[in-house]
Amino acid sequence: MITFRGQTYALDDPLVLAALGGLALVLLLFILLIVTLRAAARSARMTEPLGFHLSQLGSRVQSLSDGQERLSGGLTHVSEAQAASQARVLHLMEQRLAEVSRGMSESLHGTATRTARSLGELQQRLETIDKAQSNIEKLSGDVLSLQDILSNKQTRGAFGEIQLNDIVRKAMPPDAFTMQATLSNGRRADCLIHLPNPPGPIVIDSKFPLEAYEALRRAENQSQLIEAQRMLRIAVRNHIKAIAERYILDGETADGALMFLPSEAVYAELHANFPDLVREGFDARVWIVSPTTCMATLNTMRAVLKDARMREQAGAIRATLRQLHRDVELVVERVEKLSTHFHQARGDLDGITTAAERAGKRAAKLDNFDFEELAPDDDTPGIMPLARPPAKP
């Protein structure tokens, strides 16, 4: 209970509670006002130096802002300059890279072209080498076959005859030789060339003994070489003697014969290391020939045979020439007659040309007819002149 001015109020009375609340609120507002005033006074005391500092701080902030702007402008300029420099450097690098790339491309293209050309040439050379290798292999096989052929005496003789037959058939006409011809002494010649006298038919023998030559090639030491040379001399001398005795017959054949060698190597060996045998062949009138020299000799024989046949036919040739001369005279006579006819025809043509020109002139006069009096030609008597008709009024 509270007693105020003689009146008592209960604490739980709503009016008392409202009054106490309002009082407390007023007190709180007063306290807040005092606190605010003190803070304002303190703030006023602190504002005077702070304003000065704030003004300085503002100027500094402004200078810093200006410096920042200048720095920003400088950075912008530097950035632009750096960007332009980078652009130039990039452009220059792109040009350099393009030039280097173009140079490398041209160099690579040229290198590729040269490489392709070199590979093509290499391929061609390899093909040539392959062909040469195949030819060498084939030749090696042919040499082995030739060795097999030459190792047998009968096959060696047949090989020489076949080779001689081919050469003779290529060089001589068919009626100028006989293969395997039998002579009066009963000997059979490999080939008989029918040459006129002189020198007369000549025999070619192809049975050359190659055993001694093969032994000469197989010689491994000096003693074997000397022995092979001795045997070769003996074999060649005997063969030369046999040809001279069998195929040189007085009154039937020529005073010489040919010894055919089926190998150029044997021919070269005899002329290089055995010149005495070649001279002995000359003394015995037996001439040694190889396939090449045999062809040349046969061509010479063919020329001799042709000359002899021309001499045999000289009478017929002279008679033919006389007939030819008479034919030429007849042609000349007929040409003269034809020339006379041509002269007559030329006179007739000249007369026709004159008459045609005269007719042309008269046709021209008729074409230009203007009803005037026409003077009569000297060569056309009896033509009366025509009078021009009177002109119309």
CSV table of C-alpha atoms in Angstrom, one decimal:
chain,number,residue,atom,x,y,z
A,1,MET,CA,0.0,0.0,0.0
A,2,ILE,CA,1.2,3.5,-0.7
A,3,THR,CA,-0.1,6.7,0.9
A,4,PHE,CA,0.2,9.9,-1.2
A,5,ARG,CA,-1.4,13.2,0.0
A,6,GLY,CA,-3.7,11.5,2.4
A,7,GLN,CA,-4.8,8.9,-0.1
A,8,THR,CA,-3.8,5.3,0.0
A,9,TYR,CA,-3.2,3.4,-3.2
A,10,ALA,CA,-2.8,-0.4,-3.6
A,11,LEU,CA,0.3,-1.6,-5.5
A,12,ASP,CA,-1.7,-4.1,-7.5
A,13,ASP,CA,-4.0,-1.3,-8.7
A,14,PRO,CA,-3.9,-0.9,-12.4
A,15,LEU,CA,-3.8,2.8,-12.2
A,16,VAL,CA,-0.9,2.7,-9.8
A,17,LEU,CA,0.9,0.2,-12.1
A,18,ALA,CA,0.3,2.5,-15.1
A,19,ALA,CA,1.5,5.5,-13.3
A,20,LEU,CA,4.7,3.7,-12.1
A,21,GLY,CA,5.3,2.6,-15.7
A,22,GLY,CA,4.9,6.1,-17.1
A,23,LEU,CA,7.3,7.4,-14.4
A,24,ALA,CA,9.9,4.8,-15.2
A,25,LEU,CA,9.6,5.6,-18.9
A,26,VAL,CA,10.1,9.3,-18.3
A,27,LEU,CA,13.1,8.6,-16.2
A,28,LEU,CA,14.6,6.4,-18.8
A,29,LEU,CA,14.0,9.0,-21.5
A,30,PHE,CA,15.8,11.6,-19.2
A,31,ILE,CA,18.8,9.4,-18.7
A,32,LEU,CA,19.0,8.8,-22.5
A,33,LEU,CA,18.8,12.5,-23.1
A,34,ILE,CA,21.7,13.2,-20.7
A,35,VAL,CA,23.8,10.5,-22.3
A,36,THR,CA,23.1,11.9,-25.7
A,37,LEU,CA,24.1,15.4,-24.7
A,38,ARG,CA,27.3,14.3,-23.2
A,39,ALA,CA,28.1,12.3,-26.3
A,40,ALA,CA,27.4,15.4,-28.4
A,41,ALA,CA,29.6,17.6,-26.3
A,42,ARG,CA,32.4,15.0,-26.6
A,43,SER,CA,31.9,14.8,-30.3
A,44,ALA,CA,32.0,18.6,-30.6
A,45,ARG,CA,35.3,18.7,-28.8
A,46,MET,CA,36.8,16.0,-31.1
A,47,THR,CA,35.4,17.4,-34.3
A,48,GLU,CA,37.6,20.5,-34.4
A,49,PRO,CA,41.0,18.7,-34.9
A,50,LEU,CA,39.3,15.9,-36.8
A,51,GLY,CA,38.0,18.3,-39.4
A,52,PHE,CA,41.5,19.6,-40.1
A,53,HIS,CA,42.8,16.1,-40.5
A,54,LEU,CA,39.8,15.2,-42.7
A,55,SER,CA,40.6,18.1,-45.0
A,56,GLN,CA,44.2,17.0,-45.3
A,57,LEU,CA,43.1,13.5,-45.7
A,58,GLY,CA,40.7,14.6,-48.5
A,59,SER,CA,43.4,16.4,-50.3
A,60,ARG,CA,45.7,13.4,-50.1
A,61,VAL,CA,42.9,11.2,-51.2
A,62,GLN,CA,42.3,13.5,-54.1
A,63,SER,CA,46.0,13.5,-55.0
A,64,LEU,CA,46.0,9.8,-54.6
A,65,SER,CA,43.0,9.6,-56.9
A,66,ASP,CA,44.7,11.8,-59.4
A,67,GLY,CA,47.9,9.8,-59.2
A,68,GLN,CA,45.8,6.7,-59.6
A,69,GLU,CA,44.1,8.1,-62.6
A,70,ARG,CA,47.5,9.1,-64.1
A,71,LEU,CA,48.8,5.7,-63.2
A,72,SER,CA,45.7,4.1,-64.8
A,73,GLY,CA,46.3,6.2,-67.9
A,74,GLY,CA,50.0,5.3,-68.0
A,75,LEU,CA,49.1,1.7,-67.5
A,76,THR,CA,46.5,1.9,-70.2
A,77,HIS,CA,49.1,3.5,-72.6
A,78,VAL,CA,51.7,0.9,-71.6
A,79,SER,CA,49.1,-1.8,-72.1
A,80,GLU,CA,48.2,-0.4,-75.5
A,81,ALA,CA,51.9,0.0,-76.5
A,82,GLN,CA,52.6,-3.5,-75.3
A,83,ALA,CA,49.5,-4.8,-77.2
A,84,ALA,CA,50.7,-3.0,-80.4
A,85,SER,CA,54.2,-4.3,-79.9
A,86,GLN,CA,52.9,-7.8,-79.3
A,87,ALA,CA,50.7,-7.5,-82.5
A,88,ARG,CA,53.8,-6.4,-84.5
A,89,VAL,CA,55.9,-9.1,-83.1
A,90,LEU,CA,53.1,-11.6,-83.8
A,91,HIS,CA,52.7,-10.3,-87.4
A,92,LEU,CA,56.5,-10.4,-87.9
A,93,MET,CA,56.6,-13.9,-86.4
A,94,GLU,CA,53.7,-15.0,-88.7
A,95,GLN,CA,55.6,-13.6,-91.7
A,96,ARG,CA,58.8,-15.3,-90.7
A,97,LEU,CA,57.0,-18.5,-90.0
A,98,ALA,CA,55.2,-18.3,-93.4
A,99,GLU,CA,58.5,-17.7,-95.2
A,100,VAL,CA,60.2,-20.5,-93.3
A,101,SER,CA,57.2,-22.7,-94.0
A,102,ARG,CA,57.2,-21.8,-97.7
A,103,GLY,CA,60.9,-22.3,-97.9
A,104,MET,CA,60.7,-25.6,-96.1
A,105,SER,CA,57.7,-26.6,-98.4
A,106,GLU,CA,59.7,-25.7,-101.5
A,107,SER,CA,62.8,-27.5,-100.2
A,108,LEU,CA,60.8,-30.5,-99.2
A,109,HIS,CA,59.0,-30.5,-102.6
A,110,GLY,CA,62.3,-30.2,-104.4
A,111,THR,CA,63.8,-32.9,-102.2
A,112,ALA,CA,60.8,-35.1,-102.8
A,113,THR,CA,61.1,-34.5,-106.6
A,114,ARG,CA,64.8,-35.3,-106.6
A,115,THR,CA,64.2,-38.3,-104.4
A,116,ALA,CA,61.4,-39.5,-106.7
A,117,ARG,CA,63.6,-38.9,-109.8
A,118,SER,CA,66.5,-40.7,-108.1
A,119,LEU,CA,64.2,-43.5,-107.1
A,120,GLY,CA,62.9,-43.7,-110.7
A,121,GLU,CA,66.4,-43.8,-112.1
A,122,LEU,CA,67.4,-46.3,-109.4
A,123,GLN,CA,64.4,-48.4,-110.4
A,124,GLN,CA,65.4,-48.3,-114.0
A,125,ARG,CA,68.9,-49.2,-113.2
A,126,LEU,CA,67.7,-52.0,-111.0
A,127,GLU,CA,65.5,-53.2,-113.8
A,128,THR,CA,68.5,-53.0,-116.2
A,129,ILE,CA,70.6,-54.9,-113.6
A,130,ASP,CA,67.8,-57.5,-113.3
A,131,LYS,CA,67.7,-57.9,-117.1
A,132,ALA,CA,71.5,-58.1,-117.2
A,133,GLN,CA,71.4,-60.6,-114.4
A,134,SER,CA,68.9,-62.7,-116.3
A,135,ASN,CA,70.9,-62.4,-119.5
A,136,ILE,CA,74.0,-63.4,-117.5
A,137,GLU,CA,72.2,-66.4,-116.1
A,138,LYS,CA,70.9,-67.3,-119.5
A,139,LEU,CA,74.4,-66.9,-120.9
A,140,SER,CA,75.8,-68.9,-118.1
A,141,GLY,CA,73.3,-71.7,-119.0
A,142,ASP,CA,74.3,-71.3,-122.7
A,143,VAL,CA,78.0,-71.6,-121.8
A,144,LEU,CA,77.3,-74.7,-119.7
A,145,SER,CA,75.3,-76.1,-122.6
A,146,LEU,CA,78.2,-75.1,-125.0
A,147,GLN,CA,80.7,-76.8,-122.7
A,148,ASP,CA,78.5,-79.9,-122.7
A,149,ILE,CA,78.4,-79.8,-126.5
A,150,LEU,CA,82.1,-79.2,-126.9
A,151,SER,CA,83.0,-81.9,-124.4
A,152,ASN,CA,81.8,-84.6,-126.9
A,153,LYS,CA,83.7,-84.9,-130.2
A,154,GLN,CA,80.7,-85.8,-132.3
A,155,THR,CA,78.5,-83.1,-130.9
A,156,ARG,CA,81.4,-80.6,-131.2
A,157,GLY,CA,81.7,-81.5,-134.9
A,158,ALA,CA,77.9,-81.2,-135.4
A,159,PHE,CA,77.9,-77.8,-133.6
A,160,GLY,CA,80.6,-76.5,-135.9
A,161,GLU,CA,78.8,-77.7,-139.0
A,162,ILE,CA,75.5,-76.1,-137.9
A,163,GLN,CA,77.2,-72.8,-137.1
A,164,LEU,CA,79.0,-72.9,-140.5
A,165,ASN,CA,75.8,-73.8,-142.3
A,166,ASP,CA,74.0,-70.8,-140.8
A,167,ILE,CA,76.8,-68.4,-141.7
A,168,VAL,CA,77.1,-69.7,-145.3
A,169,ARG,CA,73.3,-69.6,-145.9
A,170,LYS,CA,73.2,-65.9,-144.7
A,171,ALA,CA,76.2,-64.8,-146.9
A,172,MET,CA,75.8,-66.8,-150.1
A,173,PRO,CA,73.0,-67.5,-152.6
A,174,PRO,CA,71.5,-71.0,-152.4
A,175,ASP,CA,73.1,-72.2,-155.7
A,176,ALA,CA,76.6,-71.0,-154.8
A,177,PHE,CA,77.4,-73.7,-152.2
A,178,THR,CA,76.9,-77.3,-151.3
A,179,MET,CA,76.9,-78.7,-147.8
A,180,GLN,CA,78.5,-82.2,-147.3
A,181,ALA,CA,79.8,-82.3,-150.8
A,182,THR,CA,81.7,-85.4,-151.9
A,183,LEU,CA,84.9,-84.9,-153.9
A,184,SER,CA,86.5,-87.1,-156.5
A,185,ASN,CA,88.9,-88.7,-153.9
A,186,GLY,CA,85.9,-89.9,-151.9
A,187,ARG,CA,86.3,-87.3,-149.1
A,188,ARG,CA,83.3,-85.4,-147.9
A,189,ALA,CA,83.7,-81.7,-147.4
A,190,ASP,CA,81.6,-79.8,-144.8
A,191,CYS,CA,81.0,-77.0,-147.3
A,192,LEU,CA,82.0,-76.5,-150.9
A,193,ILE,CA,81.7,-72.9,-152.3
A,194,HIS,CA,81.2,-73.0,-156.1
A,195,LEU,CA,83.6,-70.2,-157.3
A,196,PRO,CA,84.5,-69.9,-161.0
A,197,ASN,CA,88.0,-70.6,-162.3
A,198,PRO,CA,90.1,-69.0,-161.1
A,199,PRO,CA,90.3,-69.7,-158.2
A,200,GLY,CA,87.7,-72.6,-158.5
A,201,PRO,CA,85.6,-74.3,-155.9
A,202,ILE,CA,86.9,-73.9,-152.3
A,203,VAL,CA,86.3,-76.2,-149.4
A,204,ILE,CA,85.5,-75.1,-145.8
A,205,ASP,CA,86.2,-77.6,-143.0
A,206,SER,CA,84.6,-77.2,-139.6
A,207,LYS,CA,86.1,-80.2,-137.7
A,208,PHE,CA,88.6,-78.3,-135.5
A,209,PRO,CA,90.2,-80.4,-132.6
A,210,LEU,CA,89.3,-78.5,-129.4
A,211,GLU,CA,90.6,-81.1,-126.9
A,212,ALA,CA,94.1,-79.5,-126.9
A,213,TYR,CA,92.6,-76.0,-126.4
A,214,GLU,CA,90.4,-77.2,-123.5
A,215,ALA,CA,93.5,-78.7,-121.9
A,216,LEU,CA,95.3,-75.4,-122.4
A,217,ARG,CA,92.5,-73.6,-120.6
A,218,ARG,CA,92.5,-76.1,-117.7
A,219,ALA,CA,96.2,-75.9,-117.2
A,220,GLU,CA,96.9,-75.0,-113.5
A,221,ASN,CA,100.8,-74.8,-113.5
A,222,GLN,CA,103.6,-74.1,-115.8
A,223,SER,CA,104.3,-77.7,-116.7
A,224,GLN,CA,100.7,-78.4,-117.6
A,225,LEU,CA,100.6,-75.2,-119.7
A,226,ILE,CA,103.7,-76.1,-121.6
A,227,GLU,CA,102.4,-79.6,-122.3
A,228,ALA,CA,99.0,-78.2,-123.4
A,229,GLN,CA,100.7,-75.8,-125.8
A,230,ARG,CA,102.8,-78.6,-127.3
A,231,MET,CA,99.7,-80.8,-127.8
A,232,LEU,CA,97.8,-77.9,-129.4
A,233,ARG,CA,100.6,-77.3,-131.8
A,234,ILE,CA,100.7,-80.9,-132.8
A,235,ALA,CA,96.8,-81.1,-133.2
A,236,VAL,CA,96.7,-77.9,-135.3
A,237,ARG,CA,99.6,-79.0,-137.5
A,238,ASN,CA,98.0,-82.3,-138.1
A,239,HIS,CA,94.7,-80.8,-138.9
A,240,ILE,CA,96.2,-78.3,-141.3
A,241,LYS,CA,98.1,-81.1,-143.1
A,242,ALA,CA,94.9,-83.2,-143.3
A,243,ILE,CA,92.9,-80.4,-144.9
A,244,ALA,CA,95.7,-79.6,-147.4
A,245,GLU,CA,95.8,-83.3,-148.4
A,246,ARG,CA,92.1,-84.0,-148.5
A,247,TYR,CA,90.5,-80.8,-149.9
A,248,ILE,CA,93.1,-79.2,-152.1
A,249,LEU,CA,92.8,-81.1,-155.4
A,250,ASP,CA,94.5,-79.9,-158.7
A,251,GLY,CA,91.9,-79.3,-161.4
A,252,GLU,CA,89.0,-79.8,-159.1
A,253,THR,CA,89.2,-77.4,-156.3
A,254,ALA,CA,90.9,-74.1,-155.6
A,255,ASP,CA,94.6,-74.0,-154.6
A,256,GLY,CA,93.5,-73.3,-151.0
A,257,ALA,CA,91.0,-74.3,-148.3
A,258,LEU,CA,89.4,-72.7,-145.2
A,259,MET,CA,89.7,-74.1,-141.7
A,260,PHE,CA,86.6,-72.9,-139.7
A,261,LEU,CA,86.9,-72.3,-136.0
A,262,PRO,CA,83.5,-72.2,-134.2
A,263,SER,CA,84.9,-70.0,-131.4
A,264,GLU,CA,86.4,-66.5,-131.5
A,265,ALA,CA,88.4,-67.3,-128.4
A,266,VAL,CA,90.3,-70.1,-130.2
A,267,TYR,CA,90.9,-67.8,-133.2
A,268,ALA,CA,92.3,-65.1,-130.9
A,269,GLU,CA,94.4,-67.6,-128.9
A,270,LEU,CA,96.1,-68.9,-132.1
A,271,HIS,CA,96.8,-65.4,-133.5
A,272,ALA,CA,98.0,-64.1,-130.1
A,273,ASN,CA,100.2,-67.0,-128.8
A,274,PHE,CA,100.7,-69.4,-131.8
A,275,PRO,CA,101.6,-67.2,-134.8
A,276,ASP,CA,103.8,-69.9,-136.1
A,277,LEU,CA,100.8,-72.2,-136.6
A,278,VAL,CA,99.0,-69.3,-138.5
A,279,ARG,CA,102.1,-69.0,-140.8
A,280,GLU,CA,102.2,-72.7,-141.3
A,281,GLY,CA,98.6,-72.6,-142.4
A,282,PHE,CA,99.5,-69.8,-144.9
A,283,ASP,CA,102.4,-71.9,-146.3
A,284,ALA,CA,100.0,-74.9,-146.7
A,285,ARG,CA,97.3,-72.6,-148.3
A,286,VAL,CA,95.0,-73.4,-145.4
A,287,TRP,CA,93.5,-70.2,-144.1
A,288,ILE,CA,92.1,-70.1,-140.6
A,289,VAL,CA,88.8,-68.2,-140.2
A,290,SER,CA,86.5,-67.5,-137.2
A,291,PRO,CA,82.7,-66.9,-137.5
A,292,THR,CA,83.4,-63.1,-138.0
A,293,THR,CA,86.2,-63.4,-140.5
A,294,CYS,CA,84.4,-66.3,-142.3
A,295,MET,CA,81.4,-64.0,-142.9
A,296,ALA,CA,83.7,-61.3,-144.3
A,297,THR,CA,85.5,-63.9,-146.5
A,298,LEU,CA,82.1,-65.2,-147.8
A,299,ASN,CA,81.0,-61.7,-148.6
A,300,THR,CA,84.2,-61.3,-150.7
A,301,MET,CA,83.5,-64.6,-152.4
A,302,ARG,CA,80.0,-63.5,-153.2
A,303,ALA,CA,81.3,-60.3,-154.8
A,304,VAL,CA,83.7,-62.4,-156.9
A,305,LEU,CA,80.9,-64.8,-157.8
A,306,LYS,CA,78.7,-61.9,-158.8
A,307,ASP,CA,81.4,-60.4,-161.0
A,308,ALA,CA,82.0,-63.8,-162.7
A,309,ARG,CA,78.4,-64.2,-163.4
A,310,MET,CA,78.2,-60.7,-164.8
A,311,ARG,CA,81.1,-61.5,-167.2
A,312,GLU,CA,79.3,-64.8,-168.2
A,313,GLN,CA,76.2,-62.8,-169.0
A,314,ALA,CA,78.1,-60.0,-170.8
A,315,GLY,CA,76.9,-61.1,-174.3
A,316,ALA,CA,73.3,-61.3,-173.2
A,317,ILE,CA,73.7,-57.9,-171.5
A,318,ARG,CA,75.1,-56.4,-174.7
A,319,ALA,CA,72.2,-57.9,-176.8
A,320,THR,CA,69.7,-56.5,-174.3
A,321,LEU,CA,71.4,-53.1,-174.5
A,322,ARG,CA,71.1,-53.2,-178.3
A,323,GLN,CA,67.4,-54.0,-178.0
A,324,LEU,CA,67.1,-51.2,-175.4
A,325,HIS,CA,68.8,-48.8,-177.8
A,326,ARG,CA,66.4,-49.7,-180.6
A,327,ASP,CA,63.4,-49.3,-178.3
A,328,VAL,CA,64.8,-45.8,-177.4
A,329,GLU,CA,65.1,-44.9,-181.0
A,330,LEU,CA,61.5,-46.0,-181.7
A,331,VAL,CA,60.4,-43.9,-178.7
A,332,VAL,CA,62.3,-40.9,-180.2
A,333,GLU,CA,60.6,-41.3,-183.6
A,334,ARG,CA,57.2,-41.5,-182.1
A,335,VAL,CA,57.9,-38.5,-179.9
A,336,GLU,CA,58.9,-36.6,-183.1
A,337,LYS,CA,55.6,-37.6,-184.8
A,338,LEU,CA,53.7,-36.7,-181.7
A,339,SER,CA,55.4,-33.3,-181.7
A,340,THR,CA,54.3,-32.8,-185.4
A,341,HIS,CA,50.7,-33.5,-184.4
A,342,PHE,CA,51.1,-31.2,-181.5
A,343,HIS,CA,52.2,-28.4,-183.9
A,344,GLN,CA,49.3,-29.0,-186.1
A,345,ALA,CA,46.9,-29.0,-183.2
A,346,ARG,CA,48.5,-25.8,-182.0
A,347,GLY,CA,47.8,-24.1,-185.3
A,348,ASP,CA,44.2,-25.2,-185.2
A,349,LEU,CA,43.9,-23.9,-181.6
A,350,ASP,CA,45.4,-20.6,-182.7
A,351,GLY,CA,42.7,-20.3,-185.5
A,352,ILE,CA,40.0,-21.3,-183.1
A,353,THR,CA,41.3,-18.6,-180.6
A,354,THR,CA,41.3,-15.9,-183.3
A,355,ALA,CA,37.7,-16.8,-184.4
A,356,ALA,CA,36.6,-16.8,-180.8
A,357,GLU,CA,38.1,-13.3,-180.2
A,358,ARG,CA,36.4,-12.0,-183.4
A,359,ALA,CA,33.0,-13.5,-182.2
A,360,GLY,CA,33.5,-11.9,-178.8
A,361,LYS,CA,34.1,-8.5,-180.3
A,362,ARG,CA,30.9,-8.8,-182.4
A,363,ALA,CA,28.9,-9.9,-179.4
A,364,ALA,CA,30.2,-6.9,-177.5
A,365,LYS,CA,29.0,-4.6,-180.2
A,366,LEU,CA,25.6,-6.2,-180.2
A,367,ASP,CA,25.5,-5.8,-176.4
A,368,ASN,CA,26.2,-2.1,-176.7
A,369,PHE,CA,23.8,-1.6,-179.6
A,370,ASP,CA,22.4,2.0,-179.5
A,371,PHE,CA,20.6,2.2,-182.9
A,372,GLU,CA,23.4,4.2,-184.5
A,373,GLU,CA,24.8,3.3,-187.8
A,374,LEU,CA,27.2,0.5,-187.6
A,375,ALA,CA,30.2,0.7,-189.8
A,376,PRO,CA,30.5,-2.5,-191.7
A,377,ASP,CA,33.6,-4.5,-191.0
A,378,ASP,CA,36.1,-4.9,-193.7
A,379,ASP,CA,35.7,-8.6,-193.7
A,380,THR,CA,31.9,-8.6,-193.8
A,381,PRO,CA,30.7,-7.2,-197.1
A,382,GLY,CA,27.0,-7.0,-198.0
A,383,ILE,CA,25.8,-5.9,-194.5
A,384,MET,CA,23.7,-2.7,-194.8
A,385,PRO,CA,23.9,-0.1,-192.0
A,386,LEU,CA,20.9,0.4,-189.8
A,387,ALA,CA,19.4,3.9,-189.4
A,388,ARG,CA,18.5,5.2,-186.0
A,389,PRO,CA,14.8,5.6,-185.6
A,390,PRO,CA,13.5,9.2,-185.2
A,391,ALA,CA,13.3,10.5,-181.7
A,392,LYS,CA,10.0,10.9,-180.0
A,393,PRO,CA,8.7,14.5,-179.6
